[in-house]
Coordinates of C-alpha atoms and ligand atoms in Angstrom, one line a residue:
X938 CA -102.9 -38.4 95.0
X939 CA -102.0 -40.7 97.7
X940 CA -103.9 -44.2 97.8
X941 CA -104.6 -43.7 101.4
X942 CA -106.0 -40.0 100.6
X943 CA -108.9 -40.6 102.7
X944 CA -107.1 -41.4 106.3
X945 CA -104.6 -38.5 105.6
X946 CA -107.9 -36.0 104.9
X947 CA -109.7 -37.3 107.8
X948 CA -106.9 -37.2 110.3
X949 CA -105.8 -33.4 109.1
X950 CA -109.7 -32.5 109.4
X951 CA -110.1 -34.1 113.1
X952 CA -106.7 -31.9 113.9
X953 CA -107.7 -28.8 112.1
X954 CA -110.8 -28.6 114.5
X955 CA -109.2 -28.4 117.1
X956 CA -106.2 -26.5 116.0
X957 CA -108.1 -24.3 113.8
X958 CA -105.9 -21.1 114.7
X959 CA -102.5 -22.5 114.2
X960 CA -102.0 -22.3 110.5
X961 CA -98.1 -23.3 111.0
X962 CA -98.5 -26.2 113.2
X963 CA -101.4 -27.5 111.1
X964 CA -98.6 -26.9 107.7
X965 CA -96.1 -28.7 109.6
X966 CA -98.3 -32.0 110.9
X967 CA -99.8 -32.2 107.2
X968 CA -96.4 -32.6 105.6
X969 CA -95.7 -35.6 108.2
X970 CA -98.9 -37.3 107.8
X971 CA -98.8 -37.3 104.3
X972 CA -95.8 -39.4 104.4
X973 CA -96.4 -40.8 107.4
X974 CA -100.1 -42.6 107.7
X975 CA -99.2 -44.4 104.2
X976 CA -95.9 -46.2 106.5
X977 CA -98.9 -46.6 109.4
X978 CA -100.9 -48.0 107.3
X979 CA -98.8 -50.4 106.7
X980 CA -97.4 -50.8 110.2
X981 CA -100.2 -51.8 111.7
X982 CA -98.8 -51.7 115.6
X983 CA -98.5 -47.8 115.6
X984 CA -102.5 -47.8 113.6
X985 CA -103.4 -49.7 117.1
X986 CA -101.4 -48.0 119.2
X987 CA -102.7 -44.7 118.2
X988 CA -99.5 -43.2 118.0
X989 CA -99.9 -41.0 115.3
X990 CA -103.2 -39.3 117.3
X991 CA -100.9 -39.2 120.5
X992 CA -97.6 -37.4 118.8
X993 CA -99.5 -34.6 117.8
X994 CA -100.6 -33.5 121.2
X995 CA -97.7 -31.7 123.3
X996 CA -97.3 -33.5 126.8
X997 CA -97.1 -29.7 128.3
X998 CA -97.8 -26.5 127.0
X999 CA -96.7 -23.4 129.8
X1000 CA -97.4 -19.9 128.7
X1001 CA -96.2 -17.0 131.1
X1002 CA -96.0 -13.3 131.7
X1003 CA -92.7 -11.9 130.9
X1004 CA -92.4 -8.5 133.1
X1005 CA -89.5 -5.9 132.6
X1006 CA -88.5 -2.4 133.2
X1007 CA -87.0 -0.4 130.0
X1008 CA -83.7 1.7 130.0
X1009 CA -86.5 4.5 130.4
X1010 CA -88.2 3.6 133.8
X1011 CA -91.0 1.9 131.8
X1012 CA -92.7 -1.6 132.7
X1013 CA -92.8 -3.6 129.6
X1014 CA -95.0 -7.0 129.1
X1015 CA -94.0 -9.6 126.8
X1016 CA -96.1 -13.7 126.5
X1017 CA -93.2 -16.0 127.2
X1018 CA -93.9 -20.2 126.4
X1019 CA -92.1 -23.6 126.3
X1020 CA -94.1 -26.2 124.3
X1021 CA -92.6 -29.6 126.0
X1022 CA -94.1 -31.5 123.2
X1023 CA -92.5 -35.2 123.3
X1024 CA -89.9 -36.9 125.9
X1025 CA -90.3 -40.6 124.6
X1026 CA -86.3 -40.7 123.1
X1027 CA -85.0 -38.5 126.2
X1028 CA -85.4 -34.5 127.8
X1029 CA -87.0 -32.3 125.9
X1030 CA -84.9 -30.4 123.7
X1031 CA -85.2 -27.6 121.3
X1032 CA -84.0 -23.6 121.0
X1033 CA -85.8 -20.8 122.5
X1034 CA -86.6 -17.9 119.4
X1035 CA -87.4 -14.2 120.4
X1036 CA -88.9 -12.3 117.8
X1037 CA -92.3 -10.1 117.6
X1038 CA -94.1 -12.6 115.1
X1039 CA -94.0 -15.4 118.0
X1040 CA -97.0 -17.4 118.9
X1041 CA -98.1 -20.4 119.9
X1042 CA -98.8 -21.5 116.1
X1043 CA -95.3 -20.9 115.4
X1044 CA -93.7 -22.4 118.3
X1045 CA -95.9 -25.6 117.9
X1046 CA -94.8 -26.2 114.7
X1047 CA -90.9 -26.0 115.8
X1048 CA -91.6 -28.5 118.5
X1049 CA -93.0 -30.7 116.4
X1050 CA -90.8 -31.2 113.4
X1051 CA -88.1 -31.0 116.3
X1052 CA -89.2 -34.4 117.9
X1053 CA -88.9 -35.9 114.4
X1054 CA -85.6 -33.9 113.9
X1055 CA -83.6 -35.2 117.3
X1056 CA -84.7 -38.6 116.4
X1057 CA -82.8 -38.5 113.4
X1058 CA -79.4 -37.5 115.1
X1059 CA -79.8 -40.9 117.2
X1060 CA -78.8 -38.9 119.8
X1061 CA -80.8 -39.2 123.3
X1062 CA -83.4 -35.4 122.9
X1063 CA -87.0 -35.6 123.3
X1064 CA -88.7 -32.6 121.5
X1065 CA -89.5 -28.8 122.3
X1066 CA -89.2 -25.0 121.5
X1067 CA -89.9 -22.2 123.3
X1068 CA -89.5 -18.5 123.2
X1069 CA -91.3 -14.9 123.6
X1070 CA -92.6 -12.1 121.1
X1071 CA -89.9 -10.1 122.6
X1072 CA -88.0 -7.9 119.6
X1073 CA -84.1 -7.9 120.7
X1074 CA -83.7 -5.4 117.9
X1075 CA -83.4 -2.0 119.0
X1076 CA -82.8 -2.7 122.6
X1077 CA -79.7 -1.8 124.8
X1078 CA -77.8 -4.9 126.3
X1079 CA -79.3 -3.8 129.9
X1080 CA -82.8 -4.2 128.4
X1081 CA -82.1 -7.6 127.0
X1082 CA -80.2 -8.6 129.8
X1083 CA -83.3 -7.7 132.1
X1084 CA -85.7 -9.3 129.8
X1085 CA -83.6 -12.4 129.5
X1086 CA -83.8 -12.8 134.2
X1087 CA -87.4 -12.0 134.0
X1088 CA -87.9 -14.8 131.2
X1089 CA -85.6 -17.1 133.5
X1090 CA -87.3 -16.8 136.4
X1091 CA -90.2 -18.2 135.0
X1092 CA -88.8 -20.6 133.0
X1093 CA -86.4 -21.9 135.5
X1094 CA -89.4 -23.9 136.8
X1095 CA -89.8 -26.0 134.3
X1096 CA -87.0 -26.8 132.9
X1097 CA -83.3 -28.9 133.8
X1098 CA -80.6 -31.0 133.2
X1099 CA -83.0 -33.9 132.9
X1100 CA -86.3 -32.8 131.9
X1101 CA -85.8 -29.9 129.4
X1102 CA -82.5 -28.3 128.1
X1103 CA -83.4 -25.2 125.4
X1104 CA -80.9 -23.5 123.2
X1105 CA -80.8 -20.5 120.7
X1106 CA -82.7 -19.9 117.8
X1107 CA -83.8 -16.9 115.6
X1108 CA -83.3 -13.6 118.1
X1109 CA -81.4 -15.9 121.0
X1110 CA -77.6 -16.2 120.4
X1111 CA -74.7 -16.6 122.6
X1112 CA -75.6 -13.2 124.6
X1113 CA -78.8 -14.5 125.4
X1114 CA -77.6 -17.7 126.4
X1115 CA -75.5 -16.2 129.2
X1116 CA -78.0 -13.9 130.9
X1117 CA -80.3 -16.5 131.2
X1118 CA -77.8 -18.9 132.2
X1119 CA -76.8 -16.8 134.8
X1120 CA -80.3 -16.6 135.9
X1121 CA -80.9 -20.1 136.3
X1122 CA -77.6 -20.6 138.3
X1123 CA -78.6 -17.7 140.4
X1124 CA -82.3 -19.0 141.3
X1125 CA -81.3 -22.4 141.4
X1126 CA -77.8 -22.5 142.7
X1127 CA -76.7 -25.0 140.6
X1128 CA -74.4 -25.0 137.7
X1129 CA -75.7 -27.6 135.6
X1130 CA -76.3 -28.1 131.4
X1131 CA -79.3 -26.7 131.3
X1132 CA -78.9 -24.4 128.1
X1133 CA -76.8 -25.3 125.3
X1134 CA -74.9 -22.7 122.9
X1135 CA -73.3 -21.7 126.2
X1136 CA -70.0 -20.0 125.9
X1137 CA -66.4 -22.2 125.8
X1138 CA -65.5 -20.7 129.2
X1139 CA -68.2 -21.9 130.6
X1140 CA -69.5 -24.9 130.0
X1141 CA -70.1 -24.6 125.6
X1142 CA -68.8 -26.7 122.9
X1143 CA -66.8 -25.7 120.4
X1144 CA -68.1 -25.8 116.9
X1145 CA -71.7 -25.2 118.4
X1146 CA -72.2 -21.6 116.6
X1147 CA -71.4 -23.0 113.7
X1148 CA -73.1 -26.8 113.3
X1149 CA -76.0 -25.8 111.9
X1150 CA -74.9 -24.2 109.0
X1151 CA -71.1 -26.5 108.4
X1152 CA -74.2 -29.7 109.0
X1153 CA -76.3 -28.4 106.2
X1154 CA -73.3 -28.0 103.9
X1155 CA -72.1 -31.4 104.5
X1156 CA -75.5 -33.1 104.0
X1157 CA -75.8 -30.9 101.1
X1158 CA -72.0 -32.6 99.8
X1159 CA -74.0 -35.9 100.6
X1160 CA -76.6 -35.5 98.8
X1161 CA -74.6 -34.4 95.6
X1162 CA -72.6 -37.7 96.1
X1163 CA -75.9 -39.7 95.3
X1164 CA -75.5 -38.4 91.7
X1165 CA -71.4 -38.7 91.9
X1166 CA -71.5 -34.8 91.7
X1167 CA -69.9 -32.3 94.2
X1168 CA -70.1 -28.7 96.0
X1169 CA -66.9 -27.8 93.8
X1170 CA -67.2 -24.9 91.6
X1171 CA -71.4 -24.5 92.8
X1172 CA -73.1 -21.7 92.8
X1173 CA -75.0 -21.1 95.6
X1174 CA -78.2 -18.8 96.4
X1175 CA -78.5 -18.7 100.5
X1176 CA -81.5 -16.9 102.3
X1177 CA -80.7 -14.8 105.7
X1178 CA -77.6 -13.1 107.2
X1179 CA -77.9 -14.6 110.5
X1180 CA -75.9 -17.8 112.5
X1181 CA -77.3 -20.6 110.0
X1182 CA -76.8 -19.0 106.7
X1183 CA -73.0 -17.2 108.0
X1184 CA -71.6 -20.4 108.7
X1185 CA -73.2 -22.2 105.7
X1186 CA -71.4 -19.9 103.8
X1187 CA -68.1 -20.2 105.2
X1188 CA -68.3 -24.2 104.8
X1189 CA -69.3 -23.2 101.0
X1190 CA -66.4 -21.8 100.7
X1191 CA -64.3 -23.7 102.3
X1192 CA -65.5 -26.7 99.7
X1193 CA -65.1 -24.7 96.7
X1194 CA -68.6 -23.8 96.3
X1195 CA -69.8 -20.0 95.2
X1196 CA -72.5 -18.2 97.5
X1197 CA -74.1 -15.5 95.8
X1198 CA -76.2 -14.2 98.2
X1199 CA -77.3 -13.3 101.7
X1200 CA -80.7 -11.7 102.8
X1201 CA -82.7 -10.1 105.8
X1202 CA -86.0 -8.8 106.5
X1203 CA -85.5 -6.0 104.4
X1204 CA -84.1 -7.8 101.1
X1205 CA -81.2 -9.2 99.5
X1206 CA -77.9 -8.9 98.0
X1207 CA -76.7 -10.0 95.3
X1208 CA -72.8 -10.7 94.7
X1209 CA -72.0 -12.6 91.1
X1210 CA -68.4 -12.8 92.1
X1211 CA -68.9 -14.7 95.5
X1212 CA -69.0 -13.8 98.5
X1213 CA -65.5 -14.8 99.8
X1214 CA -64.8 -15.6 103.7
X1215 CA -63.0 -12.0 103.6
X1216 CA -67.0 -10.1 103.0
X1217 CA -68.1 -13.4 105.1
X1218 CA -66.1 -11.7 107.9
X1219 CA -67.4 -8.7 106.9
X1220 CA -71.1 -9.9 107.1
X1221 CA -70.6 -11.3 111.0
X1222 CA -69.5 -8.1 112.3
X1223 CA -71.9 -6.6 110.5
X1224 CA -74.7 -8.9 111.7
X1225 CA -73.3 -8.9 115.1
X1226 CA -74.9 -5.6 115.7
X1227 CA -78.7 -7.0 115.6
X1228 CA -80.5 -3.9 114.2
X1229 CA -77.7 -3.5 111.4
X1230 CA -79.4 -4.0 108.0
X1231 CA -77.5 -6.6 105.0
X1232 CA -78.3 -3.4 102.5
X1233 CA -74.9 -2.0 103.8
X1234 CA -73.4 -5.0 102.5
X1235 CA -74.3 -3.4 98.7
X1236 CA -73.2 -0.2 99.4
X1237 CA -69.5 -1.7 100.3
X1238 CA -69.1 -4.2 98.2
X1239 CA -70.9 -2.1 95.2
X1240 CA -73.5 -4.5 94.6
X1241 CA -76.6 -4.9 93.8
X1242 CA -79.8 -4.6 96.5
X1243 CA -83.1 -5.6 96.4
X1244 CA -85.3 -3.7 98.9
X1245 CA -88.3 -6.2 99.7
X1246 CA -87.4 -9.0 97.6
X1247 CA -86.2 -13.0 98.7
X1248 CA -82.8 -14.4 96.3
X1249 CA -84.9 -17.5 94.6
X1250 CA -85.0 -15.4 91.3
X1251 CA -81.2 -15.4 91.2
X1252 CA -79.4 -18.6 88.4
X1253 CA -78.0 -21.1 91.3
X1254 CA -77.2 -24.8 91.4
X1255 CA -77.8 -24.8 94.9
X1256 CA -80.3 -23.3 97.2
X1257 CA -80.1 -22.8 101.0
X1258 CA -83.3 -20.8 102.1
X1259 CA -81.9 -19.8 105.9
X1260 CA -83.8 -17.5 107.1
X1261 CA -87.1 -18.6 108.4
X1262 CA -90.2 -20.6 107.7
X1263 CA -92.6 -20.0 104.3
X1264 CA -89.8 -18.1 103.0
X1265 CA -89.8 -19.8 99.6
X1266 CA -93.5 -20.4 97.7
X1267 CA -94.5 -21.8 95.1
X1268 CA -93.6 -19.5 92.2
X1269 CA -89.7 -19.7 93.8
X1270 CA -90.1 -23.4 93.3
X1271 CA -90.7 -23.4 89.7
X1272 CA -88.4 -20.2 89.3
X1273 CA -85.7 -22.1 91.0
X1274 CA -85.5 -24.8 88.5
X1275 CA -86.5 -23.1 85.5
X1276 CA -82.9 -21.7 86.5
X1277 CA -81.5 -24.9 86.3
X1278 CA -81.2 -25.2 90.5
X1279 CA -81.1 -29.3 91.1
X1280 CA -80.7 -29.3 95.0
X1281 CA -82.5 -27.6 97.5
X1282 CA -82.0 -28.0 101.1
X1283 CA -83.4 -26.1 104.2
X1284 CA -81.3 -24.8 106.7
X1285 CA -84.3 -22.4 108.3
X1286 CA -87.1 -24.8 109.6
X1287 CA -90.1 -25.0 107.0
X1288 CA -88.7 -22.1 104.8
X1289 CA -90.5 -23.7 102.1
X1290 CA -94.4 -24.3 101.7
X1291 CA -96.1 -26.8 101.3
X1292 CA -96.9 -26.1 97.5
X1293 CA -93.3 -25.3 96.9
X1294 CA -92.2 -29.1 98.7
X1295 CA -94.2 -31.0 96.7
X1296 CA -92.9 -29.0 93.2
X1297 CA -89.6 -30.7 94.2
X1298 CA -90.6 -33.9 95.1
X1299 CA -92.7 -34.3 91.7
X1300 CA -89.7 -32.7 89.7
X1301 CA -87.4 -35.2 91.9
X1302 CA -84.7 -32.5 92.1
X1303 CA -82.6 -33.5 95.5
X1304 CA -84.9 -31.8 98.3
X1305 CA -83.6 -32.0 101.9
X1306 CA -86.0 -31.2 104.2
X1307 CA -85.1 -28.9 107.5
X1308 CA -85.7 -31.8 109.5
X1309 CA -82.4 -33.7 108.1
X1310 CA -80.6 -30.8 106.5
X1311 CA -80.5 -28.4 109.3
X1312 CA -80.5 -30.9 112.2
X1313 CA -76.6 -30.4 112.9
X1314 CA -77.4 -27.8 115.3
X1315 CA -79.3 -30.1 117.8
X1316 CA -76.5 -32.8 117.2
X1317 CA -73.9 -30.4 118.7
X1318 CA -76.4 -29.2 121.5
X1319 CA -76.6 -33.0 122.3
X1320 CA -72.7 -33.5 122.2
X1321 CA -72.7 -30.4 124.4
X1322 CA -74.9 -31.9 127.5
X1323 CA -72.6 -35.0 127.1
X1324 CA -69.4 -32.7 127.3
X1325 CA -71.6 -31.4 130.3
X1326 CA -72.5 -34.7 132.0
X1327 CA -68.7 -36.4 132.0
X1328 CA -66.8 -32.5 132.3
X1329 CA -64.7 -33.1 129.8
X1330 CA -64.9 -30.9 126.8
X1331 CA -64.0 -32.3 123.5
X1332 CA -61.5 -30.7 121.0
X1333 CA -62.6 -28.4 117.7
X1334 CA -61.5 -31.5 115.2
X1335 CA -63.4 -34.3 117.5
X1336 CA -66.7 -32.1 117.6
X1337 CA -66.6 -31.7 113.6
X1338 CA -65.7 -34.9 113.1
X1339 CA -68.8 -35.9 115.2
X1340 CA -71.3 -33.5 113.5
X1341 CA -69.8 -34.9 109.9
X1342 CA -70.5 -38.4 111.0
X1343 CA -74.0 -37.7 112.2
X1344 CA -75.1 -35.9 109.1
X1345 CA -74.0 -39.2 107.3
X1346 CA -75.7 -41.1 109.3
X1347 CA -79.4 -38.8 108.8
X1348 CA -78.0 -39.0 105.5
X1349 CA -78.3 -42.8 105.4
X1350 CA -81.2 -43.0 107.3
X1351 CA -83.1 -41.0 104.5
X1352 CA -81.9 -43.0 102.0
X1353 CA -83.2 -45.9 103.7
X1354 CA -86.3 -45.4 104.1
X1355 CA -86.9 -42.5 100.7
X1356 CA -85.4 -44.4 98.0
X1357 CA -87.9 -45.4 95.5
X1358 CA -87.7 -48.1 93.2
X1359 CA -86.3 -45.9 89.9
X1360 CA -83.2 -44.7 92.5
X1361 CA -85.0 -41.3 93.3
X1362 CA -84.3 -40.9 97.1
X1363 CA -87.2 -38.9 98.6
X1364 CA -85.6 -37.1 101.7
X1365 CA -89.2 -35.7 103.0
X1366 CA -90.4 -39.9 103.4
X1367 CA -87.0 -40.7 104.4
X1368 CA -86.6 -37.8 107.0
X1369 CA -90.4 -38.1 108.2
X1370 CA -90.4 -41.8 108.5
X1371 CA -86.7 -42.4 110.0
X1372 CA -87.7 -40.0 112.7
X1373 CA -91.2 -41.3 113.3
X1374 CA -89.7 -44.8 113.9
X1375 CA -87.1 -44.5 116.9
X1376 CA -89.7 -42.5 118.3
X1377 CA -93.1 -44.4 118.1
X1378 CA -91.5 -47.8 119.5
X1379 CA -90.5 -45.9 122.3
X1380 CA -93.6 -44.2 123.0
X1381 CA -94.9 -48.0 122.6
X1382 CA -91.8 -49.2 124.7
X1383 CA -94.0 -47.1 127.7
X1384 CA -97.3 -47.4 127.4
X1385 CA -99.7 -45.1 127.2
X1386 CA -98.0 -42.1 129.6
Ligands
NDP1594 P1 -80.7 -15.5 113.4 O1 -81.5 -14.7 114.3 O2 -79.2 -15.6 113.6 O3 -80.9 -15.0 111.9 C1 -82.1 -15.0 111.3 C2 -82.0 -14.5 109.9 O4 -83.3 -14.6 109.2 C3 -81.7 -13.0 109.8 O5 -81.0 -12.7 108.7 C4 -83.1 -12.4 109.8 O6 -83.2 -11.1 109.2 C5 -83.8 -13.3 108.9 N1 -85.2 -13.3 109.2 C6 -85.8 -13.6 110.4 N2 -87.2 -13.4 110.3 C7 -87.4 -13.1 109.0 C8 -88.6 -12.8 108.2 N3 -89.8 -12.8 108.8 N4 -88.4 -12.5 106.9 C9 -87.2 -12.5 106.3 N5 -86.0 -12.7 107.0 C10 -86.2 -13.0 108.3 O7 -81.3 -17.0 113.4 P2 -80.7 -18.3 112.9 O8 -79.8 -18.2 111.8 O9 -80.3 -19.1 114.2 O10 -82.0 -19.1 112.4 C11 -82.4 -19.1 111.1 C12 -83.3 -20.2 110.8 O11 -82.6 -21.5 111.0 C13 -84.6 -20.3 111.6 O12 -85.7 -20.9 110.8 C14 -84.2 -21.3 112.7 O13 -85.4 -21.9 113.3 C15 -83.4 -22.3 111.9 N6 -82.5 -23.1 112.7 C16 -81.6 -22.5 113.5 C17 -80.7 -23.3 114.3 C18 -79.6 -22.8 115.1 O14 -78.8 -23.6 115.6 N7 -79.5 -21.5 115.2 C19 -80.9 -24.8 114.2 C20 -81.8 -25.3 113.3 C21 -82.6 -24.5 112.6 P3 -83.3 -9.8 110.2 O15 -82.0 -9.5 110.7 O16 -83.8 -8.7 109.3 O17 -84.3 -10.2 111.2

């Protein structure tokens, strides 16, 4: 129990009232306050300056109709939103995720840990996310496509170069990207950097599709250098079958590591030999058709499935829950390292609750948090608006080099301010507060806006 128990209970009370139906944004603003009032506390400026009251209001919240017609003739409604929650370190910035559990809950929470996130890359994003209860499964390219203008030419209003850049995130990838980007050129007439994960020929970085998962791996390799260990010879449990957890994989393998499985909606594999980057390949053609299913996987590779079920039960070193958030509870936790797993570290946002973080923390396993682990993504967006800004696009070694060196440095920032005094380094203080600081002297930097 934390000595200042009583500020973080009556803070997450005063919020809970008036959030009271967003059970994921609440989840995600109680984790940062727990680590974060004790450093206020103690900081006195941001205790007067309120900031910790002001953070957790978004500066905008838009919500919008989303009209279409169906490759049948039908008109079809979806709830479009952007959450423009913070723009004291620079433009809002955060991906847009279509899928039919979407909700303002959900999309709060992403905006939130995503201001704290972007801090932490040192790179100039504000925070936001944004995205529609639209299912891309199932649907012909012409339905997505007309989805996609209709969601634009709402959107486009709101957003810029300058003010608000989105990207992709679970349900948007580089198709989406384009038929909204076209969109916006179209309405606006300008071809500017207003979407990252664009495509190379037009205006993308290299290496973006594949940052958030090669960033996670190479935190990962950091955090196994604090105990002088490596990814070598690893095995490796990873959740989803989507971007994040293909190219975490591939980086697995390219270090010497062993991932043993992959998972979707439906359940998981299991492969004790590994999957290899041959099945990898495999796996993104597979998964390049959206409705295909990772249960094929099984039937090729003769393997075994499990309809219904998450990986956590599987005998890893390493765990990389990709997929998306509450994904891994409690009982995983303890499974996980009754198995003898020593490092977990979140490539999805908030896979893990809030039961299941603090298992981790007490059994001082190395825990990186989404915020850190899987912030290589946003990193890569940022280099991308740069690559935009000056018009010259950077080379496939310079861009990895760049997303190596920022993981390093969120690496070193969380060891600044999470090591304890018996050498434990606890990522979820050192992500939380490391992102909390750039931001919160800013916000003081410009008064009360
Ligand atoms: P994709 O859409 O490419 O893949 C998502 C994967 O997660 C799929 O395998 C999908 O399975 C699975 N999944 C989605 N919803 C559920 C669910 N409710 N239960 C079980 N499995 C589910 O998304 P990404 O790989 O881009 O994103 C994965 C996670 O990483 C998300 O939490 C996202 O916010 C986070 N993230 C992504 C970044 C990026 O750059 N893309 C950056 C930082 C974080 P199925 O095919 O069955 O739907």
């Amino acid at each position: 129990m934390s000595k200042y128990q009583n500020q973080i209970d009556s803070f997450m009370k005063e919020l809970e009232l008036k959030n009271s139906h967003e059970p994921e944004f609440i989840q995600a603003v109680e984790e940062v306050a727990e680590t974060v009032i004790p450093f206020i506390e103690k900081n006195i400026k941001y205790k007067t300056a309120k900031i910790l009251k002001r953070i957790v209001e978004p500066e905008r919240v838009i919500q919008f109709r989303v009209p279409w017609i169906d490759d049948a003739g039908e008109p079809q409604v979806n709830r479009g939103y952007r959450v423009e929650f913070n723009s004291a370190i620079g433009p809002y910035k955060g991906g847009l995720r279509f899928h039919p559990s979407v909700n303002l809950s959900i999309l709060k929470f992403l905006g939130f840990e995503q201001i704290f996130k972007n801090s932490l890359t040192t790179l100039p994003m504000g925070g936001g996310k944004g995205g529609s209860d639209f299912n891309p499964k199932g649907k012909s390219d012409n339905e997505v496509m007309k989805f996609c203008q209709s969601f634009m030419t709402e959107l486009s209003r709101h957003i810029g170069p300058n003010t608000d850049v989105p990207a992709g995130d679970i349900g948007v990838g580089g198709r989406e990207i384009g038929y909204m980007f076209g969109q916006y050129k179209k309405i606006r007439n300008a071809f500017t950097g207003v979407l990252t994960g664009k495509g190379t020929n037009w205006g993308g970085s290299l290496i973006r599709p594949e940052a958030t998962g090669y960033g996670l791996v190479y935190f990962v390799a950091e955090m196994l250098k604090t105990r002088e260990d490596s990814l070598n010879g690893k095995t490796v449990t990873v959740s989803g079958s989507g971007n994040v957890a293909q190219f975490a994989c591939e980086k697995l393998i390219e270090l010497g590591a062993k991932p043993v499985t992959l998972s979707d909606s439906g359940g998981f594999i299991h492969d004790p030999d590994g999957i290899t980057q041959e099945k990898l390949e495999y796996v993104k053609e597979l998964k390049g058709e959206r409705s295909a299913r990772i249960s094929e996987y099984a039937k090729k590779y003769n393997v075994e499935y499990f309809e219904g079920k998450r990986p956590w039960s599987i005998k890893c070193d390493v765990a990389l829950p990709c997929a998306t958030q509450n994904e891994l509870d409690f009982g995983d936790a303890k499974k996980l390292l009754k198995n003898g797993c020593f490092v977990v570290a979140e490539g999805a946002n908030m896979p893990s609750t809030t039961n299941a973080v603090h298992h981790f923390v007490d059994k001082k396993i190395l825990y990186g948090p989404g915020k850190a682990a899987n912030a290589g993504g946003v990193a890569i967006s940022g280099i991308e608006m740069s690559q935009n800004s000056t018009r010259i696009p950077l080379t496939r070694e310079k861009v990895d080099s760049l997303l190596k060196e920022i993981m390093e440095r969120i690496h070193t920032t969380c060891v600044k301010y999470g090591s304890e005094k018996d050498g434990f380094i606890n990522y979820v203080d050192g992500s939380n507060i490391g992102g909390f600081v750039r931001v919160a002297d800013s916000m003081i930097d410009q008064g009360i806006v």
